[in-house]
Tab-separated table of C-alpha atoms in Angstrom:
chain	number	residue	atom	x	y	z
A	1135	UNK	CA	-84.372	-129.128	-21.563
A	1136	UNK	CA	-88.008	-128.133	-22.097
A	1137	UNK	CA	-87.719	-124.904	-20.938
A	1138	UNK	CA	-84.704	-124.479	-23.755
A	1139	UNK	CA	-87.529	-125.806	-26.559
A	1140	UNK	CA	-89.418	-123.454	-25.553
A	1141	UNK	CA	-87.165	-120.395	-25.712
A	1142	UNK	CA	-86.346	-121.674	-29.516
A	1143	UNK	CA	-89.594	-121.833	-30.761
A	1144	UNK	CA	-90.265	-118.610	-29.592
A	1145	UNK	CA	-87.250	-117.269	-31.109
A	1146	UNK	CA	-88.504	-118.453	-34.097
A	1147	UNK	CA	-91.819	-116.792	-33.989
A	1148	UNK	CA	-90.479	-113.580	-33.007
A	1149	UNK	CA	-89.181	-111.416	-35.645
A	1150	UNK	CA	-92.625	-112.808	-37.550
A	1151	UNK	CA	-94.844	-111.623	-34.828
A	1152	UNK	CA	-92.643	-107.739	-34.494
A	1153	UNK	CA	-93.183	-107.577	-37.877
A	1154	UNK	CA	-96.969	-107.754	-37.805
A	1155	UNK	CA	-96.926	-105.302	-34.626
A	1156	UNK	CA	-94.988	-102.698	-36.744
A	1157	UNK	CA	-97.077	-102.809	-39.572
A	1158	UNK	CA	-99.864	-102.872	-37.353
A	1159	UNK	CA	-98.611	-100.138	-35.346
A	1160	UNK	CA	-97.607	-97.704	-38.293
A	1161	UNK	CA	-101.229	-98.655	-39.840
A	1162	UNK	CA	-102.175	-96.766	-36.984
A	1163	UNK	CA	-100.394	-93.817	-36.528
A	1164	UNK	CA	-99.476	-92.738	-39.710
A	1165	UNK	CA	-103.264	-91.520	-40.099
A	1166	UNK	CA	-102.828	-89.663	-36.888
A	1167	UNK	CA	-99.468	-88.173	-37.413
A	1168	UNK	CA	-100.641	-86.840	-40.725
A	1169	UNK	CA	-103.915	-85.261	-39.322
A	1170	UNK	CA	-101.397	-84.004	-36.627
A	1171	UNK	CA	-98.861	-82.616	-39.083
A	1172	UNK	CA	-101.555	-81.463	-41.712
A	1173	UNK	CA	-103.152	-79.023	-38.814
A	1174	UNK	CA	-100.202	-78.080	-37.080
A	1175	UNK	CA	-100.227	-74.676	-38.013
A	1176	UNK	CA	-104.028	-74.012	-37.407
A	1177	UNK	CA	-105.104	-71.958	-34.864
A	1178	UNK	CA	-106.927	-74.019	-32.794
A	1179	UNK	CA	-109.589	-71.760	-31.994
A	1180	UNK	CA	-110.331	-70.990	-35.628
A	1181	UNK	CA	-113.734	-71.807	-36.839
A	1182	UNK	CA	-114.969	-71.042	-40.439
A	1183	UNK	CA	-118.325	-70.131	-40.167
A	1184	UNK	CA	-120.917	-72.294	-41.930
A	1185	UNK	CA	-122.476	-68.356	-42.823
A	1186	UNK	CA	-120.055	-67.186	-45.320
A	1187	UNK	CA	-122.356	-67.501	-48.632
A	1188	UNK	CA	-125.316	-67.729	-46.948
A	1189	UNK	CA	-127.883	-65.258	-46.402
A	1190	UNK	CA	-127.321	-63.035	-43.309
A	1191	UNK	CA	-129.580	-63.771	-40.707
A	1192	UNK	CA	-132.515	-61.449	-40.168
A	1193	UNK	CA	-132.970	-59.069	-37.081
A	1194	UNK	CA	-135.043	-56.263	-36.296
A	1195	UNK	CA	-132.981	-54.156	-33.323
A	1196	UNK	CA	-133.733	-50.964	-31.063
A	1197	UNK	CA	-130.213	-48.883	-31.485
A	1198	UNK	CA	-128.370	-47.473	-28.350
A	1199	UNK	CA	-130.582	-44.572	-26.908
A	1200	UNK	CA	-133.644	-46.046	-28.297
A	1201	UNK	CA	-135.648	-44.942	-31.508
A	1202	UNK	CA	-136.811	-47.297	-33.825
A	1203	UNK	CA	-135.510	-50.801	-34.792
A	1204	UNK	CA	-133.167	-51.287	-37.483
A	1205	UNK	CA	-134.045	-54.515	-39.805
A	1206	UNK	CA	-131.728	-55.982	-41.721
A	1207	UNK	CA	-134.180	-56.437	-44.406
A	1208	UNK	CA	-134.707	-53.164	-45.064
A	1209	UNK	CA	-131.600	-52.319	-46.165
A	1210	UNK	CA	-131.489	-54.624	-49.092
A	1211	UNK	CA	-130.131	-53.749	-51.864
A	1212	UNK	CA	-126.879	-52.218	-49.614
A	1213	UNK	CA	-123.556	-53.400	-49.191
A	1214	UNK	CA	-123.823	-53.871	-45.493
A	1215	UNK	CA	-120.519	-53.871	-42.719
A	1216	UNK	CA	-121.975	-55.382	-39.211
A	1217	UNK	CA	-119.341	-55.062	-36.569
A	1218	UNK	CA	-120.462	-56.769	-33.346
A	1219	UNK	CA	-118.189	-55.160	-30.245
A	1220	UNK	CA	-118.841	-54.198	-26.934
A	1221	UNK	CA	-116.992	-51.317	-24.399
A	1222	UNK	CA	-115.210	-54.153	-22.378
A	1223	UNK	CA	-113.474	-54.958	-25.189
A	1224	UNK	CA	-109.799	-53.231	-25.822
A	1225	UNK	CA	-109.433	-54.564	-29.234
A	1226	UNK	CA	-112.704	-53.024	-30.449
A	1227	UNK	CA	-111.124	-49.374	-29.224
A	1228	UNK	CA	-108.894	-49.759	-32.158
A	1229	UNK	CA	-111.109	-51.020	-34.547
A	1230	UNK	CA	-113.930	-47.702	-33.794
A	1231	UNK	CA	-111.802	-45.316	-35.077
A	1232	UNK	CA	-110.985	-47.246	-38.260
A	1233	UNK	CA	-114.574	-47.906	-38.466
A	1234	UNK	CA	-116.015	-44.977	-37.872
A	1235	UNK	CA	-113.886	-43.054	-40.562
A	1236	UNK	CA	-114.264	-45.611	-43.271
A	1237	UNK	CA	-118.292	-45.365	-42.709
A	1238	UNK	CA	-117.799	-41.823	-43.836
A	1239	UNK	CA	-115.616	-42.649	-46.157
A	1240	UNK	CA	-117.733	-44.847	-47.836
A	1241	UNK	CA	-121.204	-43.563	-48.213
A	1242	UNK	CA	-122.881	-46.081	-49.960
A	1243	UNK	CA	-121.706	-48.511	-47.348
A	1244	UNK	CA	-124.529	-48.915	-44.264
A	1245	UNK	CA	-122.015	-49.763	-41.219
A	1246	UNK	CA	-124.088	-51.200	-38.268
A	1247	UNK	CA	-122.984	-51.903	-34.611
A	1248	UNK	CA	-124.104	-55.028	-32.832
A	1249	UNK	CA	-123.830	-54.579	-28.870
A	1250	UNK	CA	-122.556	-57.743	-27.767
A	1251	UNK	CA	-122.903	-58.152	-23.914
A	1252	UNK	CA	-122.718	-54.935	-22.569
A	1253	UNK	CA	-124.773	-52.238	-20.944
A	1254	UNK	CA	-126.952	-49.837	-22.515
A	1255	UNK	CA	-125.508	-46.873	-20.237
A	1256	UNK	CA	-121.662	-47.980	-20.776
A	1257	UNK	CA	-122.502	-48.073	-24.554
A	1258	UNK	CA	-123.818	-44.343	-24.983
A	1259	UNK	CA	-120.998	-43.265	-22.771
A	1260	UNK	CA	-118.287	-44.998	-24.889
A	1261	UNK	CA	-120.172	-43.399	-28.337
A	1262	UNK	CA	-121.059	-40.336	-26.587
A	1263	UNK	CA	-116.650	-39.869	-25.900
A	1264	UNK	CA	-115.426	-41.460	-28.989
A	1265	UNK	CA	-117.884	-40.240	-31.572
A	1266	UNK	CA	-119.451	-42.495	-34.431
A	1267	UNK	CA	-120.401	-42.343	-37.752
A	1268	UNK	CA	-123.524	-44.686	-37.759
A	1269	UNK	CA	-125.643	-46.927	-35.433
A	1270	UNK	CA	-124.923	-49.427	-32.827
A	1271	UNK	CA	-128.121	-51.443	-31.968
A	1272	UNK	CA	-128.688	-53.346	-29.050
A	1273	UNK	CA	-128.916	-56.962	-29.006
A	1274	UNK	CA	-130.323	-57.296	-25.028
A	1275	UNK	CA	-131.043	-61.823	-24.935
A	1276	UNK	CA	-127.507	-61.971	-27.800
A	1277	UNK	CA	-130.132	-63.528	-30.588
A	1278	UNK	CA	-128.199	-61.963	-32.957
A	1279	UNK	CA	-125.170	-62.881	-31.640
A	1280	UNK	CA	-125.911	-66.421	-31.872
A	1281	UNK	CA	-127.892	-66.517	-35.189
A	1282	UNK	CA	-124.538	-64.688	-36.166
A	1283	UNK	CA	-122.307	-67.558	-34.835
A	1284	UNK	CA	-120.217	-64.954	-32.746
A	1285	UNK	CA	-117.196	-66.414	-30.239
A	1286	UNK	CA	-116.053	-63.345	-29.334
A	1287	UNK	CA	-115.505	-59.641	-30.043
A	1288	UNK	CA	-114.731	-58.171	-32.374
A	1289	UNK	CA	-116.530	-60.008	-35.367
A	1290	UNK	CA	-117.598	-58.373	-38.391
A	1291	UNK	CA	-119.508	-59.834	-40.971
A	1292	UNK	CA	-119.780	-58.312	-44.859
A	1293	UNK	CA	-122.947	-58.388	-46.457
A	1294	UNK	CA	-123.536	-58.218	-50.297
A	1295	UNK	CA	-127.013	-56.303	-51.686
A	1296	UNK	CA	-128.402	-59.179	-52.219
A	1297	UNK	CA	-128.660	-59.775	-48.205
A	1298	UNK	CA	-125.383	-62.668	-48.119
A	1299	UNK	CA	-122.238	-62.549	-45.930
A	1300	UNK	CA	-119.475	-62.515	-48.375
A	1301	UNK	CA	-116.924	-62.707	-45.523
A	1302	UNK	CA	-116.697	-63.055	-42.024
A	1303	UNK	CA	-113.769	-61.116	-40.381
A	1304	UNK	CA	-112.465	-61.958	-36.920
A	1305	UNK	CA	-110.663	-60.197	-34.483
A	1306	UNK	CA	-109.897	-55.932	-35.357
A	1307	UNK	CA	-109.966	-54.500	-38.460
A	1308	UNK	CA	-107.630	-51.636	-39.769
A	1309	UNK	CA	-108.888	-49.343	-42.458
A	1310	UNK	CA	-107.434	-51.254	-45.149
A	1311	UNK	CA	-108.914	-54.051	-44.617
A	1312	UNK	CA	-112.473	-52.671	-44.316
A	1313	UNK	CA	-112.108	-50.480	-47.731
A	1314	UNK	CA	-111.473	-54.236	-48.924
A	1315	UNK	CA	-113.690	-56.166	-47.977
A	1316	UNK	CA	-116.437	-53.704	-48.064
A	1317	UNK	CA	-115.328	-53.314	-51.975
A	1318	UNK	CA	-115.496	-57.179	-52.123
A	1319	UNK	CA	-118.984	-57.495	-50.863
A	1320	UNK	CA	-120.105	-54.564	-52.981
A	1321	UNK	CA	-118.545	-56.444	-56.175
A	1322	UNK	CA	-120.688	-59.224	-55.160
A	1323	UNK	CA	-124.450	-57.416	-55.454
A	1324	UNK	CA	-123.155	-56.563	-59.082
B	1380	UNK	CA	-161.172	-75.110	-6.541
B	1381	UNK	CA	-159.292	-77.331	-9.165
B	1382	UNK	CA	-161.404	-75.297	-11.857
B	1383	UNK	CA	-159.903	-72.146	-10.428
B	1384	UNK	CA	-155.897	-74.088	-10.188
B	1385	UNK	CA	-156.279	-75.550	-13.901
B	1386	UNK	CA	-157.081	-71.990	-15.422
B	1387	UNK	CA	-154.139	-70.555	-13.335
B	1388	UNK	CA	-151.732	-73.131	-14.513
B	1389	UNK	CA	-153.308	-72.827	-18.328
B	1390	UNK	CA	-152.589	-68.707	-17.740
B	1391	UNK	CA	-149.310	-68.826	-16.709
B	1392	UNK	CA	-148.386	-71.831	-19.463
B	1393	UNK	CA	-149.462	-69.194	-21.365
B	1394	UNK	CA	-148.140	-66.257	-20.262
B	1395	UNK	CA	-144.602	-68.231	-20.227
B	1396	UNK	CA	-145.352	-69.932	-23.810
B	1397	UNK	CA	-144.569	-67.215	-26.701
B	1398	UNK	CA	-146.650	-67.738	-29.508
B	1399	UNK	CA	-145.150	-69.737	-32.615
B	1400	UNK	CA	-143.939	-67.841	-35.037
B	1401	UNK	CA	-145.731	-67.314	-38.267
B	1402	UNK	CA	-143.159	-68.107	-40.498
B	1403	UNK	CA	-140.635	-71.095	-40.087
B	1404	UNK	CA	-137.158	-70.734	-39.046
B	1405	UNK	CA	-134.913	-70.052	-41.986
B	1406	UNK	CA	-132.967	-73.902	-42.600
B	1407	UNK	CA	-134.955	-75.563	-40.024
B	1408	UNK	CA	-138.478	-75.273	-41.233
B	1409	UNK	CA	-141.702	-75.567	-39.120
B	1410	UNK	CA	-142.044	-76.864	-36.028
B	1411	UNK	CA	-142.140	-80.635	-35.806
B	1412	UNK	CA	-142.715	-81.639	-32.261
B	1413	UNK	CA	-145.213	-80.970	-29.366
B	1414	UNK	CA	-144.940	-77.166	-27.872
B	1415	UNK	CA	-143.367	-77.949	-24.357
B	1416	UNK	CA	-144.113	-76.349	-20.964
B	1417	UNK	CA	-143.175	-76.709	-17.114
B	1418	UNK	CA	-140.582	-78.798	-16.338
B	1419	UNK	CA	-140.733	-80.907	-19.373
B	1420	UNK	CA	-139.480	-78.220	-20.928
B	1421	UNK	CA	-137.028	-77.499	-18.296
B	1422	UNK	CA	-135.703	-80.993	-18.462
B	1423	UNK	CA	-135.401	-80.833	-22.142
B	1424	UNK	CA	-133.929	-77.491	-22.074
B	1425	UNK	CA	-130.951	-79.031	-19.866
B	1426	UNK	CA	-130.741	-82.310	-22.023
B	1427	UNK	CA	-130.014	-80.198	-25.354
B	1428	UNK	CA	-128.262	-77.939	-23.379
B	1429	UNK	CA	-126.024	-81.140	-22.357
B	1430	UNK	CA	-125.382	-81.827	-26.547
B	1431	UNK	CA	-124.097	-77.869	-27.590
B	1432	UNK	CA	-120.853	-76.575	-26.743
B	1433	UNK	CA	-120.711	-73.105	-25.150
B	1434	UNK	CA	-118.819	-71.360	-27.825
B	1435	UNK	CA	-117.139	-68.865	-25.323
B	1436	UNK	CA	-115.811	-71.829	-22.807
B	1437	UNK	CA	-113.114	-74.006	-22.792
B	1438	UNK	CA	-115.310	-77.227	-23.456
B	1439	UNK	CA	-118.121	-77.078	-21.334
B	1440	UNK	CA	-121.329	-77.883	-22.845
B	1441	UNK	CA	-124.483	-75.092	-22.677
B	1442	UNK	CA	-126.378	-76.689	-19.710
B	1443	UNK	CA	-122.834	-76.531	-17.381
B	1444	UNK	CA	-121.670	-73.328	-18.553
B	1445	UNK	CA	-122.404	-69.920	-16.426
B	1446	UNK	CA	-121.785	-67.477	-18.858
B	1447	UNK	CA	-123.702	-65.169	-20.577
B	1448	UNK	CA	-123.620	-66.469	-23.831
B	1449	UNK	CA	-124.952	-69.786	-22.544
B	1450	UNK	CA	-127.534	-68.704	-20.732
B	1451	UNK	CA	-128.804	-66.737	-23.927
B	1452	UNK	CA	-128.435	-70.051	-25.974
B	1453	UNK	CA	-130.391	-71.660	-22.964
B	1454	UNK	CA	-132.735	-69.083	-23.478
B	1455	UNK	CA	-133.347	-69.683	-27.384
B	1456	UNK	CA	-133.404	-73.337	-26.846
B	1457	UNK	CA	-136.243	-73.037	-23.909
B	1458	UNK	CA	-138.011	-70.578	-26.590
B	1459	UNK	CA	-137.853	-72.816	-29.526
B	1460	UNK	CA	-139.079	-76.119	-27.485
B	1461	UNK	CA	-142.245	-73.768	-26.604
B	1462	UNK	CA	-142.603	-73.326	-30.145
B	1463	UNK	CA	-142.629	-76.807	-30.928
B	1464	UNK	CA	-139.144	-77.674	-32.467
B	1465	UNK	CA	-137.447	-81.176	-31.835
B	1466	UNK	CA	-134.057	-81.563	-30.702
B	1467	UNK	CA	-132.630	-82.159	-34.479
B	1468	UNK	CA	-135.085	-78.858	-35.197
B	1469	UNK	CA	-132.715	-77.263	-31.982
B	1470	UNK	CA	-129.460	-78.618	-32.576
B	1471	UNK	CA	-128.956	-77.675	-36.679
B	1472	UNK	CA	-129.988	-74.146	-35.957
B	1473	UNK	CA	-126.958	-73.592	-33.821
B	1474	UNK	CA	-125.668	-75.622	-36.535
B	1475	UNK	CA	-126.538	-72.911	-39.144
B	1476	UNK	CA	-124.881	-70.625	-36.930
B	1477	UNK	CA	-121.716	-72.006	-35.089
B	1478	UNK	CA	-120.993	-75.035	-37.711
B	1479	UNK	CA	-120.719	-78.919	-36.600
B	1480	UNK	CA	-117.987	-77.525	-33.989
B	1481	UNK	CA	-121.198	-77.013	-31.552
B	1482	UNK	CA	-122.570	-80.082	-31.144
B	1483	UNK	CA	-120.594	-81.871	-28.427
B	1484	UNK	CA	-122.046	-85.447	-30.242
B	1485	UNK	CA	-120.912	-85.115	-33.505
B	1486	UNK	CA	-123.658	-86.400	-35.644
B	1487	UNK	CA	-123.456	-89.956	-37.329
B	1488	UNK	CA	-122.800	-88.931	-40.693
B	1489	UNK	CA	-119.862	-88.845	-43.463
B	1490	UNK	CA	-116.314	-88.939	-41.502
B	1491	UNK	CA	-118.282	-88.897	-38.304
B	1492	UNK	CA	-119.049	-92.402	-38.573
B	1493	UNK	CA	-115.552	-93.299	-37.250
B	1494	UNK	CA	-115.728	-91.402	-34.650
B	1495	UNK	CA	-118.603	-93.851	-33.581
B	1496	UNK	CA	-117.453	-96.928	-34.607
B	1497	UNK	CA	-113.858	-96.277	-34.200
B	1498	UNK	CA	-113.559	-97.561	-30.731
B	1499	UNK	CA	-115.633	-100.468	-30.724
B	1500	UNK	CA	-113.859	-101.976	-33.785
B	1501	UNK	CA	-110.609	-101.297	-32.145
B	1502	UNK	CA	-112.239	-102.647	-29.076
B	1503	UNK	CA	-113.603	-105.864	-31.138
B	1504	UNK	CA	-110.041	-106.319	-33.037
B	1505	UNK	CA	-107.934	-106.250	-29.796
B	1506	UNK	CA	-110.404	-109.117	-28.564
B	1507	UNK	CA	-109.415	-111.109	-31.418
B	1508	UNK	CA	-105.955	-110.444	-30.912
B	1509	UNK	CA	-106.383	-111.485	-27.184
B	1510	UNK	CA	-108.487	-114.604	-28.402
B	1511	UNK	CA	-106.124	-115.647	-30.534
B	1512	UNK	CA	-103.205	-115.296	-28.267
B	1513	UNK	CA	-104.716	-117.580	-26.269
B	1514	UNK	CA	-105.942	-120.062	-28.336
B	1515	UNK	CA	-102.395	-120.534	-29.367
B	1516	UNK	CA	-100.936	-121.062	-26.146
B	1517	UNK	CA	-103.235	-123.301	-24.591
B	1518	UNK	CA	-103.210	-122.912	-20.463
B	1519	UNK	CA	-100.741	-124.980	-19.022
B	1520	UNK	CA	-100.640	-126.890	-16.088
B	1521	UNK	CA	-98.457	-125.304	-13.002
B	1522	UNK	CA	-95.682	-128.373	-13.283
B	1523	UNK	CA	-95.699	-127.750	-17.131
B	1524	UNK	CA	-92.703	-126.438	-17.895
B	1525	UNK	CA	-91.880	-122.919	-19.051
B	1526	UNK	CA	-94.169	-121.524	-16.086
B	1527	UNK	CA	-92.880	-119.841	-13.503
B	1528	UNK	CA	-94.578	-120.334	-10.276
B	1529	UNK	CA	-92.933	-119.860	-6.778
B	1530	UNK	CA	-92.549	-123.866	-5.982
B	1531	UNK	CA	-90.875	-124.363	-9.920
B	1532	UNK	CA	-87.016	-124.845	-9.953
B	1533	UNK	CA	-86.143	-121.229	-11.013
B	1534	UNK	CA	-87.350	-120.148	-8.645
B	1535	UNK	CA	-86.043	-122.214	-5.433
B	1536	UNK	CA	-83.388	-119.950	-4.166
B	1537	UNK	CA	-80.523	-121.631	-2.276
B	1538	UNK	CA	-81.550	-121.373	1.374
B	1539	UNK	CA	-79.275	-119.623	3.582
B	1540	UNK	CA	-77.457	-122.525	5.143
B	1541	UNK	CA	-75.517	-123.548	2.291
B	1542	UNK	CA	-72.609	-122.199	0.844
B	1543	UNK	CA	-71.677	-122.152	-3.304
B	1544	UNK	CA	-69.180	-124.401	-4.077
B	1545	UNK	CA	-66.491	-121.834	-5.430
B	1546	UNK	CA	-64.635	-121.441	-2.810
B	1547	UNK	CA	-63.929	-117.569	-3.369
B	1548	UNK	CA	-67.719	-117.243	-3.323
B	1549	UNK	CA	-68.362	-119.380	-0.589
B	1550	UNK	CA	-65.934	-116.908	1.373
B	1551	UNK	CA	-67.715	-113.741	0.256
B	1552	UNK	CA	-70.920	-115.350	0.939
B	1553	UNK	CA	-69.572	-116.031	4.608
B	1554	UNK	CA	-68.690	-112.468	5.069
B	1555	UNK	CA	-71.734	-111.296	3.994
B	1556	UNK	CA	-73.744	-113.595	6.732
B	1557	UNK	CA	-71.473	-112.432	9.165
B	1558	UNK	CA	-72.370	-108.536	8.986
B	1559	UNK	CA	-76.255	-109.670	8.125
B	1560	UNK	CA	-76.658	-112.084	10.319
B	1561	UNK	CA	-73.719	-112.085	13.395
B	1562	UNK	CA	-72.979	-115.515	12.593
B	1563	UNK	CA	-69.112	-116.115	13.626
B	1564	UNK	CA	-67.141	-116.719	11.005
B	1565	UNK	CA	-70.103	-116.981	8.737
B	1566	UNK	CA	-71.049	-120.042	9.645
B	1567	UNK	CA	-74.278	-121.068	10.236
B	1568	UNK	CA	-75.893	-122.653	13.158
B	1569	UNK	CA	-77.435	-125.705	11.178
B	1570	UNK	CA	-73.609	-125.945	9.494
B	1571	UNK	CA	-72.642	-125.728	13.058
B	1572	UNK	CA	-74.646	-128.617	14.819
C-alpha cells in the first residue's frame, strides 16, 4: 500500500527530473563535441609557432669543418632561408637537393644549415658526397634549436631583411615551395 | 683547513657558474632572481624541468625525458638559473620559442582559467546535487517502507518446505526438489513428519 505511494510519487517526479538531466547533460557536451568536431581534422602534432612575425632569434655558430662563426646579425639586411636537418634524417635527403639548387638559384638569398643532433664527422661526410651550395653550422648543446622552437627535422624558417621569420615551414620542402616562400620573405624587407 | 675548502668550493661555483650575460634575454628581460649553484640549482633545475614538456616525446615532461633534446633544454635551464632568472623568467623563454604547448601547467590566464577551476566547480556542483538529493529524501528507518533490507517482506523468499498453491506449480516445484534435493516424490521431510 505504501510501497505503491511511493512508486506514484516517483512516477510523478520523473519525467521532471530526466528533463533537468538532459539539459544538464547536453549543457555539457555540446561544448565538448564542438571543440571535438571543430579540431577534427587537425593534425595533432601541429604547433604554430609563437615565432612567425617575430624577430629570428640571434646565434653566432662555427660551420661544419670549422672556420669562423656565422651570426645571424650580420646578415641583416638579407632575405635569409635557415633549414635545420641532420644526416639521420631521410626526409632531409630530399629536401638537400632542392635546397641546394635553389641557393644557387637565388643569389641574393643567404641559405644556412642548422645541424640538429648529429655528428660533426657524419655531417662533412654527408656534404662532402652530396655537394652543397652554402653553409651548414653546427649547433653542438641544440641552443638554436630550442630558441628556434624545433620538434623535429626538417624545419625551415624564412627570414625577412629586416631580421623576422615570415614563415615557418615544417617537414621537406620541394623547389617550389622554397622559390615561394623565399620570394615571400623577400617581399617583406621591401 | 676550512679557509683552504671555502676557496675550493667558491672556485669551482665559479668555474661551474657562467658569467651573466651583458645584455638581457630578448622577451624575458634581466635577471630577476638570485644566481643559483650546487644542488639548489640542481633541485631547481629538476622542478622546472618537471613544468616543460619535452617537445620530441610523447608527453613526458623535461626532467623525465632521456633524450637529447631534453637534456639540452636541461642544460639551458641549469644555465639560466646560474644567471639569475626565476622560474616565470625560465618558463616564457621556452614560451617564446615552443608556444603555451610547453608548459605542462598551463598558466592561469584567459581560457586557462577553466582549466583550473573547471573541476572543482564541477566537483562543488555535483555536491549540491548529492546534498540536495538527500535532503529530499530524508533517511528512513529500516521498517519504513519502500526500503529494501534482507528481513523486509520482498524479500522473504518462500522457504523450501512449502509448495505454491497452483497445483501445476506445486508439481513442477516437486520435480525440481526431487533432482536438487533426492527428496522422493518431492516431498519434503518437514511435509513428511
Amino acid at each position: 500500500m505504501s510501497t505503491a505511494a511511493t512508486s506514484s510519487v516517483a512516477a510523478e517526479r520523473a519525467p521532471r527530473v530526466n528533463r533537468k538531466v538532459i539539459v544538464a547533460g547536453l549543457a555539457i557536451a555540446f561544448p565538448l563535441l564542438a571543440v571535438l568536431v571543430a579540431n577534427l581534422g587537425r593534425d595533432p602534432h601541429s604547433v604554430r609557432s609563437p615565432l612567425v612575425g617575430r624577430p629570428a632569434p640571434a646565434f653566432s655558430l662555427v660551420p661544419v669543418g670549422g672556420g669562423t662563426p656565422v651570426a645571424l646579425d650580420a646578415l641583416r639586411g638579407k632575405t635569409v632561408v635557415i633549414n635545420f636537418w641532420a644526416t639521420w634524417c631521410v626526409p632531409c635527403f630530399e629536401e638537400h637537393a632542392a635546397l641546394t639548387e635553389a641557393a644557387r638559384s637565388l643569389p641574393g638569398v643567404q641559405f644556412l644549415g642548422i645541424v640538429y643532433e648529429d655528428e660533426e664527422a657524419r655531417t662533412r661526410e654527408f656534404l662532402r658526397q652530396r655537394g652543397s651550395s652554402y653553409q651548414s653550422l653546427m649547433d653542438p648543446e641544440g641552443r638554436t634549436a630550442i630558441a628556434y622552437g624545433i620538434f623535429g627535422v626538417p624545419e625551415t624558417f624564412f627570414i625577412d631583411g629586416d631580421g623576422r621569420i615570415v614563415e615557418k615551414y615544417v617537414g621537406p620542402l620541394d623547389r617550389g615551395t622554397i622559390l615561394a616562400l623565399a620570394a615571400r620573405a623577400k617581399g617583406g624587407a621591401r | 683547513m676550512t679557509l683552504v675548502a671555502l676557496a675550493l668550493t667558491v672556485l669551482a661555483s665559479a668555474a661551474a657558474t657562467p658569467p651573466p650575460p651583458a645584455t638581457p634575454e630578448p622577451g624575458i628581460g634581466v635577471p630577476r632572481g638570485p644566481q643559483l649553484s650546487g644542488p639548489q640549482l640542481d633541485a631547481r633545475t629538476d622542478d622546472i624541468g618537471a613544468l616543460l614538456r619535452c617537445p620530441v616525446c610523447q608527453g613526458l615532461s623535461v626532467a623525465d625525458s632521456p633524450a637529447t633534446m631534453a637534456r639540452n633544454m636541461k642544460a639551458e635551464i641549469r644555465d639560466k638559473l646560474a644567471a639569475g632568472y626565476d622560474q616565470e623568467q625560465i618558463l616564457a623563454s621556452f614560451e617564446r620559442s615552443y608556444g603555451e604547448f610547453v608548459r605542462l601547467e598551463p598558466p592561469m590566464r584567459g581560457v586557462n582559467w577553466l582549466v583550473w577551476i573547471g573541476p572543482l566547480a564541477g566537483l562543488l556542483a555535483g555536491g549540491a546535487v548529492i546534498a540536495r538529493a538527500l535532503k529530499r529524501s530524508p533517511p528512513q528507518s529500516a521498517d519504513a517502507p519502500g526500503v529494501a533490507s534482507a528481513t523486509s517482506p520482498a524479500f522473504d523468499l518462500p522457504s523450501r518446505d512449502t509448495l505454491p498453491a497452483d497445483a501445476r506449480l506445486a508439481a513442477a516445484v516437486r520435480r525440481v526438489r526431487t533432482l536438487a534435493y533426492g527428496w522422493p516424490d518431492g516431498i519434503s521431510p518437514k511435509e513428511r513428519s
